[in-house]
Structure formats: C-alpha cells, structure tokens
Amino acid sequence: MAIQVNYGLLRIARQRQGLAQGEAAKRLGIAQVTLSRYENGASLPSEDFLRRASDLYDLPESFFCQPDTAFGAPVSVHPMWRKKHDVTAHELDAVVAELNLRAIHIRRLLQAVDHAPKRDIPRFDLEDYDGDIERIASIVRAHWLLPRGPVQNLTACVELAGCIVIHSHLNGSAISGVTVSVPGMPPIILLSTEQPADRMRFTLAHELGHMVLHRFPSPDMEQEANAFASALLMPADEIKIALSGRIDMRRLAALKPEWRVSMQGLLYRAQSLNLLTKGEAAWLWRQFNMMRIKLREPPELDFPAEAPSVLSKMVIMHLHAFGYTEQDIAAMFHLHTHTFREMYPIHQPEAPSATATGAKLRVIR
C-alpha cells in the first residue's frame, strides 16, 4: 500500500548521510530512477520502502511524514560564488541537510518558547555608502553600542541581535560557516568546530557581513564579507594604534589573544591599511611558511571558543519548565534518542536561566 511522504525530507535524509542517489538506491534495493521519482514527488513510496529507508538513514519512519518544506543551499555557500574547490557536492548537501534539520527543530521549540532579541541586524546597501564597508562596520558597532577595542564576545552580540548560532562538526566538510534565513524564523548560523576559535570568530563576522550587506548574491560578496569581518573585529583607527611601530611575528603573537583574531588576520589587516611595505609583508608571510604555522598557529596562543547559548537554553527550558525527557524531545524532532544526544550534547545547569542567553527567552504556553 502506498503512503504519502514528504519527498523533500526523503532527499534530506539521504543527503544527511552523505549518500549519492545511486548508492542509496543500491542499498535500498531499488533502481535509481525509482528513488529519483520518490525524491521528486513523482511516485509514492510503499510502506516497505519506508521501513528500509528508516533503517538506512537511521531515522524514525515518522521523520518522512513531517509537513515541513525542505530548502536548498543558501546564498552564503553557493558554489557558483564561493568557488571553494575543496567543497564537494556531497559535503554541501550534507550541510544543507543539517540546516534543514536544525530549522525543523527550532520551529518545534519556538511553539512553546518566545525568542525576543534585544537588538536587530541592520541592513545596508553598499551603493548608498559608496562601497565603504569600513563605515558600515563602524555603524553596526555603534548600533550595537559596542565599546572601543576588541569585541569581547561576538557570539553573544549576534545572539542578542536575534540569530541562533550553532556549533557543529558539519560532517568534516571544508565549509567553515553557513547562514540561512527561513521566513518566520530567526536567522540560523552554523559554524564548523573543525577550526580554531579565532577562525570561528572571523567566520561568524563573515556570515554577519552577508546578512548586513547582501540581499542578493554578487561575484564580490565573499571578499566584501571578509572586508566587513576585518573592519568589525579590527576597526581601522584602533588597530592602527595597536599595530603602530615595528610589526613582526612577536608583535602579531602578542596581539592575537588581545584582539581575538588570528596572527594572519592581523597581518592581512595591516596590509589592507597600508601599514606595511610589500617587502615587509612578503618577509612576514615567508616567516609563516618557514615556521610552518600558516595552517596551524601556535597552540599556546589559542583561546576558548565562544559558546552559543540560545538553542541549548531552548532545549533546557523544555526539559525543566515543561518536564520533557530527552526521549520526548527526540520524538518531537522525529529523531532517535541517540541522534538527539549527538546533535544536542546538553550540559544541564542546576536551574534553567533564560536571561543568561542575552536574547530573552520566555515560556509562551
């Protein structure tokens, strides 16, 4: 007997496992053209197929019957613009699949928890500011009432402005971060944990740059988001003072924990502000290569990653305020309990604190 399923989520379930359609069809014991028709809604799968798909994709059968609409890759990781040759189509599919799952979960949680940001994310048209990204970044800092100097906790600032930041393994892909804005929901920013804390901060600032600057994709959007991130984290007038005098490896190492950006980020910023001659910059880049720290800066300069809190607090409120068990929330998410625990390794406090998230969380049921 045929059963109605959400064909978009059937595709998302496969992509979440990193399986090509042909490989999945082989494991499911059907022709690829048959699976293609199921995933495109051209044919209705049988109950027997649903059971086999549940086993292969490690998801309850109920997952495939949810009403949520699946979405595709957002602008900020679109390969046509990003040109990241080390990101495969399967990697991108898996990350988009996780974004879809997270959006479904957040939508469920928001049915009982009100997420009220204390600030907002201003949007700017570059043409209105003659392409002056430095000025736009300074306006954002002023809009958020940030003090002069390093941004102490960028994650908290972004969450105060209504975004939900999530740390994830991102299936080990080469994607460092991705943002999606689903109508009627807060923006969701996924950051890869496969990068050090300084890179995570820059990636978060980069994703924020997309939200501030880019309503539509453009060929220069990645460079513009990088410029915004540098200007936001290292305002020109202030970082010039910090970098005044001789700029060498020792200086860059000393400034890294203070400004909470990488040594290479500081060097790029010094170059963009013409604080170095071409020869001086080339010599410093050679030092990075000779010291073999271009890919991994000295561990002794590492600092802890900023911890996002809004999503975990939402889950904790369900556990405490509503008396849910982990099994209950897993069922609400249409996941197996072990998958829920992998996606939400919640370390529960003695008592839930909604105000600790920065953004206000309020029970609405």
CSV table of C-alpha atoms in Angstrom, one decimal:
chain,number,residue,atom,x,y,z
A,1,MET,CA,0.0,0.0,0.0
A,2,ALA,CA,1.4,3.4,-0.9
A,3,ILE,CA,1.9,6.0,1.8
A,4,GLN,CA,2.2,9.8,1.4
A,5,VAL,CA,5.6,11.1,2.5
A,6,ASN,CA,7.4,14.4,2.4
A,7,TYR,CA,9.6,13.8,-0.7
A,8,GLY,CA,11.8,16.8,0.2
A,9,LEU,CA,12.7,15.3,3.6
A,10,LEU,CA,13.3,11.9,1.9
A,11,ARG,CA,16.0,13.6,-0.1
A,12,ILE,CA,17.3,15.5,3.0
A,13,ALA,CA,17.6,12.2,4.9
A,14,ARG,CA,19.8,10.7,2.2
A,15,GLN,CA,22.0,13.8,1.9
A,16,ARG,CA,22.4,13.9,5.7
A,17,GLN,CA,24.2,10.5,5.4
A,18,GLY,CA,26.4,11.8,2.6
A,19,LEU,CA,25.0,9.2,0.2
A,20,ALA,CA,24.8,9.7,-3.6
A,21,GLN,CA,21.4,8.9,-5.0
A,22,GLY,CA,22.8,5.8,-6.9
A,23,GLU,CA,24.5,4.4,-3.8
A,24,ALA,CA,21.4,4.9,-1.7
A,25,ALA,CA,19.2,3.2,-4.3
A,26,LYS,CA,21.5,0.3,-4.4
A,27,ARG,CA,21.4,-0.1,-0.6
A,28,LEU,CA,17.6,0.2,-0.6
A,29,GLY,CA,17.3,-2.4,-3.3
A,30,ILE,CA,15.6,-0.3,-5.9
A,31,ALA,CA,16.5,1.3,-9.2
A,32,GLN,CA,18.0,4.8,-9.0
A,33,VAL,CA,15.2,6.1,-11.3
A,34,THR,CA,12.7,4.8,-8.8
A,35,LEU,CA,14.4,6.6,-5.9
A,36,SER,CA,14.6,9.8,-8.0
A,37,ARG,CA,10.9,9.7,-8.6
A,38,TYR,CA,10.2,9.3,-4.9
A,39,GLU,CA,12.5,12.2,-4.0
A,40,ASN,CA,10.9,14.4,-6.7
A,41,GLY,CA,7.3,13.5,-5.6
A,42,ALA,CA,6.6,11.8,-9.0
A,43,SER,CA,5.8,8.5,-7.3
A,44,LEU,CA,4.5,7.4,-3.9
A,45,PRO,CA,6.8,5.0,-2.0
A,46,SER,CA,5.5,1.9,-0.3
A,47,GLU,CA,5.4,1.1,3.4
A,48,ASP,CA,8.1,-1.5,2.9
A,49,PHE,CA,10.4,1.1,1.2
A,50,LEU,CA,9.8,3.5,4.2
A,51,ARG,CA,10.9,0.8,6.6
A,52,ARG,CA,14.1,0.2,4.6
A,53,ALA,CA,14.7,4.0,4.3
A,54,SER,CA,14.3,4.3,8.1
A,55,ASP,CA,16.9,1.7,8.7
A,56,LEU,CA,19.4,3.0,6.1
A,57,TYR,CA,19.1,6.7,7.1
A,58,ASP,CA,18.9,6.0,10.9
A,59,LEU,CA,15.7,8.0,11.3
A,60,PRO,CA,12.2,7.1,12.5
A,61,GLU,CA,9.6,6.5,9.8
A,62,SER,CA,7.7,9.4,11.2
A,63,PHE,CA,10.5,11.7,10.0
A,64,PHE,CA,9.4,11.3,6.4
A,65,CYS,CA,5.8,12.3,7.1
A,66,GLN,CA,6.5,15.8,8.6
A,67,PRO,CA,4.9,18.8,6.9
A,68,ASP,CA,8.0,21.0,6.8
A,69,THR,CA,9.2,22.3,3.4
A,70,ALA,CA,12.8,21.4,2.7
A,71,PHE,CA,15.0,24.3,1.3
A,72,GLY,CA,18.2,24.3,-0.7
A,73,ALA,CA,21.6,25.8,-0.4
A,74,PRO,CA,21.6,29.4,0.9
A,75,VAL,CA,23.4,32.2,-0.8
A,76,SER,CA,26.4,32.3,1.5
A,77,VAL,CA,27.7,28.8,0.5
A,78,HIS,CA,26.5,28.8,-3.1
A,79,PRO,CA,29.4,27.2,-5.0
A,80,MET,CA,28.9,29.5,-8.0
A,81,TRP,CA,30.1,32.4,-5.9
A,82,ARG,CA,32.1,30.8,-3.2
A,83,LYS,CA,34.4,29.0,-5.6
A,84,LYS,CA,35.6,26.6,-2.9
A,85,HIS,CA,37.1,23.7,-5.0
A,86,ASP,CA,37.7,21.7,-1.9
A,87,VAL,CA,34.0,21.5,-1.0
A,88,THR,CA,32.3,18.6,-2.8
A,89,ALA,CA,28.6,18.5,-3.8
A,90,HIS,CA,28.1,15.7,-1.2
A,91,GLU,CA,29.6,17.8,1.5
A,92,LEU,CA,27.4,20.8,0.6
A,93,ASP,CA,24.3,18.5,0.5
A,94,ALA,CA,25.1,17.2,4.0
A,95,VAL,CA,25.5,20.7,5.4
A,96,VAL,CA,22.2,21.8,3.8
A,97,ALA,CA,20.6,18.7,5.3
A,98,GLU,CA,21.7,19.6,8.7
A,99,LEU,CA,20.4,23.2,8.3
A,100,ASN,CA,17.1,21.7,7.4
A,101,LEU,CA,17.0,19.5,10.4
A,102,ARG,CA,18.0,22.4,12.7
A,103,ALA,CA,15.3,24.6,11.2
A,104,ILE,CA,12.7,21.9,11.9
A,105,HIS,CA,13.9,21.6,15.5
A,106,ILE,CA,13.9,25.3,16.1
A,107,ARG,CA,10.5,25.7,14.6
A,108,ARG,CA,9.2,23.0,17.1
A,109,LEU,CA,10.9,24.6,20.1
A,110,LEU,CA,9.5,28.1,19.2
A,111,GLN,CA,6.0,26.7,19.5
A,112,ALA,CA,6.5,26.9,23.3
A,113,VAL,CA,9.3,29.4,23.7
A,114,ASP,CA,9.3,33.0,22.7
A,115,HIS,CA,12.6,34.3,21.3
A,116,ALA,CA,12.7,38.0,21.8
A,117,PRO,CA,16.0,39.6,20.6
A,118,LYS,CA,17.1,42.8,22.4
A,119,ARG,CA,18.7,44.2,19.2
A,120,ASP,CA,18.5,43.8,15.5
A,121,ILE,CA,20.8,43.3,12.5
A,122,PRO,CA,20.9,46.5,10.4
A,123,ARG,CA,20.9,46.0,6.6
A,124,PHE,CA,22.8,48.3,4.2
A,125,ASP,CA,23.0,48.8,0.5
A,126,LEU,CA,26.7,49.2,-0.4
A,127,GLU,CA,25.8,51.7,-3.2
A,128,ASP,CA,24.2,54.0,-0.7
A,129,TYR,CA,27.6,54.2,1.1
A,130,ASP,CA,29.8,54.3,-2.0
A,131,GLY,CA,31.0,50.8,-1.2
A,132,ASP,CA,32.5,52.0,2.1
A,133,ILE,CA,32.5,48.8,4.1
A,134,GLU,CA,34.6,50.3,6.9
A,135,ARG,CA,32.0,52.9,7.5
A,136,ILE,CA,29.2,50.3,7.5
A,137,ALA,CA,31.1,48.1,10.0
A,138,SER,CA,31.5,51.1,12.3
A,139,ILE,CA,27.8,51.9,12.1
A,140,VAL,CA,27.0,48.3,13.1
A,141,ARG,CA,29.3,48.6,16.1
A,142,ALA,CA,27.7,51.9,17.1
A,143,HIS,CA,24.2,50.4,16.5
A,144,TRP,CA,25.0,47.6,18.9
A,145,LEU,CA,26.6,50.0,21.4
A,146,LEU,CA,29.9,48.2,21.3
A,147,PRO,CA,32.8,49.8,23.3
A,148,ARG,CA,36.0,50.7,21.6
A,149,GLY,CA,38.6,48.0,21.2
A,150,PRO,CA,38.3,44.2,20.7
A,151,VAL,CA,34.8,42.7,20.5
A,152,GLN,CA,34.9,40.5,23.6
A,153,ASN,CA,32.1,38.1,22.7
A,154,LEU,CA,30.9,38.3,19.1
A,155,THR,CA,28.6,35.2,19.5
A,156,ALA,CA,26.7,36.9,22.4
A,157,CYS,CA,26.3,40.1,20.3
A,158,VAL,CA,25.0,38.1,17.3
A,159,GLU,CA,22.6,36.2,19.5
A,160,LEU,CA,21.4,39.4,21.1
A,161,ALA,CA,20.5,40.6,17.6
A,162,GLY,CA,18.2,37.6,17.1
A,163,CYS,CA,20.4,35.0,15.4
A,164,ILE,CA,20.7,31.4,16.6
A,165,VAL,CA,24.3,30.3,16.4
A,166,ILE,CA,25.1,26.6,16.4
A,167,HIS,CA,28.4,24.8,16.5
A,168,SER,CA,28.6,21.6,14.5
A,169,HIS,CA,31.1,19.2,13.0
A,170,LEU,CA,29.5,19.9,9.7
A,171,ASN,CA,30.3,16.4,8.6
A,172,GLY,CA,34.0,17.3,8.4
A,173,SER,CA,33.4,19.4,5.3
A,174,ALA,CA,35.7,22.3,4.2
A,175,ILE,CA,32.8,24.7,4.8
A,176,SER,CA,33.7,27.0,7.7
A,177,GLY,CA,30.2,28.5,8.2
A,178,VAL,CA,26.8,28.9,6.7
A,179,THR,CA,23.8,31.1,7.3
A,180,VAL,CA,20.1,30.5,6.4
A,181,SER,CA,17.1,32.8,6.9
A,182,VAL,CA,13.9,30.9,6.8
A,183,PRO,CA,10.8,33.1,6.6
A,184,GLY,CA,9.1,33.4,10.0
A,185,MET,CA,12.2,32.2,11.9
A,186,PRO,CA,15.4,33.7,13.4
A,187,PRO,CA,18.5,33.5,11.1
A,188,ILE,CA,20.4,30.3,11.8
A,189,ILE,CA,24.3,30.4,11.6
A,190,LEU,CA,26.1,27.1,11.6
A,191,LEU,CA,29.8,27.2,12.4
A,192,SER,CA,32.2,24.4,11.9
A,193,THR,CA,34.0,23.1,15.1
A,194,GLU,CA,36.9,22.0,12.8
A,195,GLN,CA,38.5,25.4,13.1
A,196,PRO,CA,40.2,27.2,16.0
A,197,ALA,CA,38.4,29.8,18.0
A,198,ASP,CA,40.0,32.8,16.2
A,199,ARG,CA,38.8,31.4,12.8
A,200,MET,CA,35.3,30.7,14.2
A,201,ARG,CA,35.0,34.4,15.3
A,202,PHE,CA,36.1,35.6,11.9
A,203,THR,CA,33.7,33.1,10.2
A,204,LEU,CA,30.9,34.4,12.3
A,205,ALA,CA,31.7,38.0,11.5
A,206,HIS,CA,31.9,37.0,7.8
A,207,GLU,CA,28.4,35.4,8.0
A,208,LEU,CA,27.1,38.5,9.7
A,209,GLY,CA,28.6,40.5,6.8
A,210,HIS,CA,26.4,38.6,4.4
A,211,MET,CA,23.3,39.5,6.4
A,212,VAL,CA,24.3,43.1,6.7
A,213,LEU,CA,25.4,43.7,3.1
A,214,HIS,CA,23.9,41.1,0.8
A,215,ARG,CA,20.2,40.9,-0.1
A,216,PHE,CA,21.2,39.2,-3.4
A,217,PRO,CA,24.3,37.3,-4.5
A,218,SER,CA,27.1,39.0,-6.3
A,219,PRO,CA,30.5,38.0,-7.6
A,220,ASP,CA,32.3,40.0,-4.9
A,221,MET,CA,30.2,39.0,-2.0
A,222,GLU,CA,32.8,36.8,-0.3
A,223,GLN,CA,35.5,39.4,-0.5
A,224,GLU,CA,33.1,42.0,0.8
A,225,ALA,CA,32.1,39.8,3.7
A,226,ASN,CA,35.7,39.3,4.6
A,227,ALA,CA,36.3,43.0,4.5
A,228,PHE,CA,33.4,43.6,6.8
A,229,ALA,CA,34.6,40.9,9.2
A,230,SER,CA,38.0,42.5,9.4
A,231,ALA,CA,36.6,46.0,9.9
A,232,LEU,CA,34.1,44.8,12.5
A,233,LEU,CA,36.7,42.9,14.6
A,234,MET,CA,39.6,45.3,14.0
A,235,PRO,CA,38.3,48.9,13.5
A,236,ALA,CA,40.8,50.9,11.4
A,237,ASP,CA,41.5,53.8,13.8
A,238,GLU,CA,42.0,51.4,16.7
A,239,ILE,CA,44.0,48.6,15.2
A,240,LYS,CA,46.4,51.2,13.6
A,241,ILE,CA,47.3,52.3,17.1
A,242,ALA,CA,47.8,48.7,18.2
A,243,LEU,CA,50.0,48.0,15.2
A,244,SER,CA,52.0,51.2,15.3
A,245,GLY,CA,55.7,50.7,15.2
A,246,ARG,CA,57.5,47.6,14.1
A,247,ILE,CA,55.3,44.8,13.0
A,248,ASP,CA,56.9,41.4,13.4
A,249,MET,CA,55.9,37.8,14.4
A,250,ARG,CA,56.3,38.5,18.1
A,251,ARG,CA,54.0,41.6,17.8
A,252,LEU,CA,51.4,39.6,15.9
A,253,ALA,CA,51.5,36.8,18.5
A,254,ALA,CA,51.1,39.3,21.4
A,255,LEU,CA,48.1,40.9,19.7
A,256,LYS,CA,46.3,37.7,18.9
A,257,PRO,CA,44.9,36.9,22.3
A,258,GLU,CA,44.0,40.6,22.9
A,259,TRP,CA,42.1,41.1,19.7
A,260,ARG,CA,40.9,37.5,19.5
A,261,VAL,CA,41.8,37.2,15.8
A,262,SER,CA,44.5,35.1,14.1
A,263,MET,CA,48.0,36.3,13.5
A,264,GLN,CA,47.3,36.0,9.8
A,265,GLY,CA,44.1,38.1,10.2
A,266,LEU,CA,46.2,40.8,11.9
A,267,LEU,CA,48.7,40.7,9.1
A,268,TYR,CA,46.1,40.9,6.4
A,269,ARG,CA,44.5,43.9,8.2
A,270,ALA,CA,47.9,45.6,8.4
A,271,GLN,CA,48.4,45.1,4.7
A,272,SER,CA,44.9,46.4,3.8
A,273,LEU,CA,45.6,49.6,5.9
A,274,ASN,CA,49.0,50.1,4.2
A,275,LEU,CA,50.9,49.7,7.5
A,276,LEU,CA,53.5,47.6,5.8
A,277,THR,CA,55.5,47.8,2.6
A,278,LYS,CA,55.2,45.0,0.1
A,279,GLY,CA,58.6,43.8,1.1
A,280,GLU,CA,57.8,43.8,4.8
A,281,ALA,CA,54.6,41.9,4.2
A,282,ALA,CA,56.3,39.4,1.9
A,283,TRP,CA,59.0,38.8,4.6
A,284,LEU,CA,56.4,38.1,7.3
A,285,TRP,CA,54.5,35.7,5.0
A,286,ARG,CA,57.7,33.8,4.5
A,287,GLN,CA,58.1,33.6,8.2
A,288,PHE,CA,54.7,32.0,8.5
A,289,ASN,CA,55.8,29.4,5.9
A,290,MET,CA,59.3,28.8,7.5
A,291,MET,CA,57.8,28.4,10.9
A,292,ARG,CA,55.1,26.1,9.5
A,293,ILE,CA,52.3,27.9,11.2
A,294,LYS,CA,50.3,29.1,8.2
A,295,LEU,CA,47.8,26.2,8.6
A,296,ARG,CA,48.0,25.9,12.4
A,297,GLU,CA,49.1,28.8,14.6
A,298,PRO,CA,50.9,28.1,17.9
A,299,PRO,CA,48.6,26.2,20.2
A,300,GLU,CA,49.8,28.2,23.2
A,301,LEU,CA,48.1,31.3,21.7
A,302,ASP,CA,44.7,29.6,21.5
A,303,PHE,CA,41.8,30.8,23.5
A,304,PRO,CA,38.5,29.1,24.2
A,305,ALA,CA,35.8,29.3,21.6
A,306,GLU,CA,32.8,31.4,22.3
A,307,ALA,CA,29.9,29.2,23.3
A,308,PRO,CA,26.5,29.9,21.7
A,309,SER,CA,23.6,29.5,24.2
A,310,VAL,CA,20.2,30.3,22.7
A,311,LEU,CA,19.4,26.9,21.2
A,312,SER,CA,20.7,24.9,24.2
A,313,LYS,CA,18.6,27.1,26.5
A,314,MET,CA,15.5,26.4,24.5
A,315,VAL,CA,16.1,22.7,24.9
A,316,ILE,CA,16.8,23.0,28.6
A,317,MET,CA,13.6,25.0,29.1
A,318,HIS,CA,11.7,22.1,27.6
A,319,LEU,CA,13.5,19.7,29.9
A,320,HIS,CA,12.9,21.8,33.0
A,321,ALA,CA,9.9,24.1,32.5
A,322,PHE,CA,7.8,21.6,30.6
A,323,GLY,CA,9.0,18.3,32.1
A,324,TYR,CA,10.1,16.8,28.8
A,325,THR,CA,12.5,13.9,28.8
A,326,GLU,CA,15.3,13.5,26.2
A,327,GLN,CA,13.1,10.8,24.6
A,328,ASP,CA,10.2,13.2,24.4
A,329,ILE,CA,12.2,15.9,22.6
A,330,ALA,CA,13.7,13.3,20.3
A,331,ALA,CA,10.2,12.2,19.4
A,332,MET,CA,9.1,15.8,18.9
A,333,PHE,CA,12.1,16.2,16.5
A,334,HIS,CA,11.4,12.9,14.8
A,335,LEU,CA,14.8,11.6,15.7
A,336,HIS,CA,16.2,8.5,17.5
A,337,THR,CA,17.3,9.4,21.1
A,338,HIS,CA,21.0,8.7,20.3
A,339,THR,CA,20.8,11.1,17.3
A,340,PHE,CA,19.3,13.8,19.5
A,341,ARG,CA,22.1,13.4,22.0
A,342,GLU,CA,24.7,13.6,19.3
A,343,MET,CA,23.1,16.8,17.9
A,344,TYR,CA,22.4,18.4,21.3
A,345,PRO,CA,25.0,17.4,23.9
A,346,ILE,CA,23.3,19.5,26.6
A,347,HIS,CA,25.2,20.0,29.9
A,348,GLN,CA,22.3,21.0,32.1
A,349,PRO,CA,22.7,23.7,34.8
A,350,GLU,CA,21.2,23.3,38.2
A,351,ALA,CA,18.4,25.6,37.2
A,352,PRO,CA,17.4,27.0,33.8
A,353,SER,CA,18.3,30.6,33.1
A,354,ALA,CA,16.6,32.2,30.1
A,355,THR,CA,18.1,35.6,30.6
A,356,ALA,CA,21.7,34.2,30.5
A,357,THR,CA,21.3,33.8,26.8
A,358,GLY,CA,21.3,37.5,26.2
A,359,ALA,CA,18.3,37.3,23.9
A,360,LYS,CA,15.2,37.0,26.0
A,361,LEU,CA,13.5,33.5,26.1
A,362,ARG,CA,10.0,33.4,27.5
A,363,VAL,CA,7.6,30.5,28.0
A,364,ILE,CA,4.5,31.1,25.9
A,365,ARG,CA,2.5,28.1,26.8
